[in-house]
Amino acid sequence: SQELEQSPQSLIVQEGKNLTINCTSSKTLYGLYWYKQKYGEGLIFLMMLQKGGEEKSHEKITAKLDEKKQQSSLHITASQPSHAGIYLCGAGVPASKLTFGTGTRLQVTL
Amino acid sequence: EPEVTQTPSHQVTQMGQEVILRCVPISNHLYFYWYRQILGQKVEFLVSFYNNEISEKSEIFDDQFSVERPDGSNFTLKIRSTKLEDSAMYFCASKTSGRNEQFFGPGTRLTVL
């Protein structure tokens, strides 16, 4: 079965700093999803990557997919307190189940 | 913006009791899913549902679990005889046929005593 490893497990950054979260898959990635979860709440869809080398951005968040390395990275530029939460990567083929990573807990300090 | 809704937000039950968790997926979505997250652990897939039947299920989804789409809007997860280890956050998700992303509801926190 597919396993997704995220690093780091937790991160504390000062407001305004940039940060990167990584997600590495044990198997070929056909679709890689990034979600954000606030503690005890639902998952908010951020973006999905399908093609090798694909890069997507939404506001100050950019995600990239390196198909050869079976890896994706999520980069936040100029972090804000609103970026705090748990970032989850998920993988799966279209219409099928998603397998999720262990999550990265982000705290943004003032 | 349309969203997935779930009720109740929190359910407390005694071990051995039946519970039904309810979800209203986004209206034009055709694929439906249940996931769960035990406190401090990963989000785990339970079951997917399409065209009025289960399309995939995990090892967790044993005979104690069932899903139903009783009408055109609701999607339910039933646990027949709850166990302590069923305590978790249960998430419903839905997806339209034209796009790949799954949209999640806010979850139901199930506590089995």
PDB file of C-alpha atoms in Angstrom, chain B residues 27-72:
ATOM      1  CA  SER B  27     -25.555  18.908  -4.686  1.00  0.00           C
ATOM      2  CA  ASN B  28     -24.124  18.052  -8.119  1.00  0.00           C
ATOM      3  CA  HIS B  29     -21.512  15.620  -6.783  1.00  0.00           C
ATOM      4  CA  LEU B  30     -21.743  11.935  -7.635  1.00  0.00           C
ATOM      5  CA  TYR B  31     -18.892  10.342  -5.689  1.00  0.00           C
ATOM      6  CA  PHE B  32     -19.126  10.059  -1.908  1.00  0.00           C
ATOM      7  CA  TYR B  33     -16.613   8.996   0.706  1.00  0.00           C
ATOM      8  CA  TRP B  34     -16.230   8.392   4.417  1.00  0.00           C
ATOM      9  CA  TYR B  35     -12.912   8.778   6.196  1.00  0.00           C
ATOM     10  CA  ARG B  36     -12.030   8.729   9.853  1.00  0.00           C
ATOM     11  CA  GLN B  37      -9.251  10.186  11.981  1.00  0.00           C
ATOM     12  CA  ILE B  38      -8.467   8.742  15.374  1.00  0.00           C
ATOM     13  CA  LEU B  39      -7.020  11.412  17.640  1.00  0.00           C
ATOM     14  CA  GLY B  40      -3.364  12.006  16.820  1.00  0.00           C
ATOM     15  CA  GLN B  41      -3.378   9.661  13.842  1.00  0.00           C
ATOM     16  CA  LYS B  42      -3.662   9.875  10.057  1.00  0.00           C
ATOM     17  CA  VAL B  43      -6.875  10.403   8.155  1.00  0.00           C
ATOM     18  CA  GLU B  44      -7.919   6.912   7.005  1.00  0.00           C
ATOM     19  CA  PHE B  45     -10.203   5.902   4.159  1.00  0.00           C
ATOM     20  CA  LEU B  46     -13.278   3.868   5.045  1.00  0.00           C
ATOM     21  CA  VAL B  47     -15.498   3.593   1.995  1.00  0.00           C
ATOM     22  CA  SER B  48     -16.398   5.146  -1.332  1.00  0.00           C
ATOM     23  CA  PHE B  49     -19.834   5.148  -2.946  1.00  0.00           C
ATOM     24  CA  TYR B  50     -20.901   5.784  -6.514  1.00  0.00           C
ATOM     25  CA  ASN B  51     -24.020   5.051  -8.508  1.00  0.00           C
ATOM     26  CA  ASN B  52     -25.816   3.750  -5.426  1.00  0.00           C
ATOM     27  CA  GLU B  53     -23.266   1.145  -4.531  1.00  0.00           C
ATOM     28  CA  ILE B  54     -19.987   0.771  -2.680  1.00  0.00           C
ATOM     29  CA  SER B  55     -17.106   1.137  -5.101  1.00  0.00           C
ATOM     30  CA  GLU B  56     -14.268   0.540  -2.664  1.00  0.00           C
ATOM     31  CA  LYS B  57     -13.849  -0.185   1.044  1.00  0.00           C
ATOM     32  CA  SER B  58     -10.975  -0.543   3.445  1.00  0.00           C
ATOM     33  CA  GLU B  59     -10.218  -3.303   5.942  1.00  0.00           C
ATOM     34  CA  ILE B  60     -11.640  -1.055   8.654  1.00  0.00           C
ATOM     35  CA  PHE B  61     -15.063  -1.100   6.972  1.00  0.00           C
ATOM     36  CA  ASP B  62     -16.238  -4.449   8.304  1.00  0.00           C
ATOM     37  CA  ASP B  63     -19.743  -5.866   8.778  1.00  0.00           C
ATOM     38  CA  GLN B  64     -20.414  -3.403  11.585  1.00  0.00           C
ATOM     39  CA  PHE B  65     -20.374  -0.551   9.105  1.00  0.00           C
ATOM     40  CA  SER B  66     -22.837   0.292   6.363  1.00  0.00           C
ATOM     41  CA  VAL B  67     -23.537   3.251   4.108  1.00  0.00           C
ATOM     42  CA  GLU B  68     -26.685   4.421   2.474  1.00  0.00           C
ATOM     43  CA  ARG B  69     -27.972   7.190   0.278  1.00  0.00           C
ATOM     44  CA  PRO B  70     -31.588   7.157   1.436  1.00  0.00           C
ATOM     45  CA  ASP B  71     -32.678  10.053  -0.739  1.00  0.00           C
ATOM     46  CA  GLY B  72     -31.237  12.463  -3.274  1.00  0.00           C
TER      47      GLY B  72
END
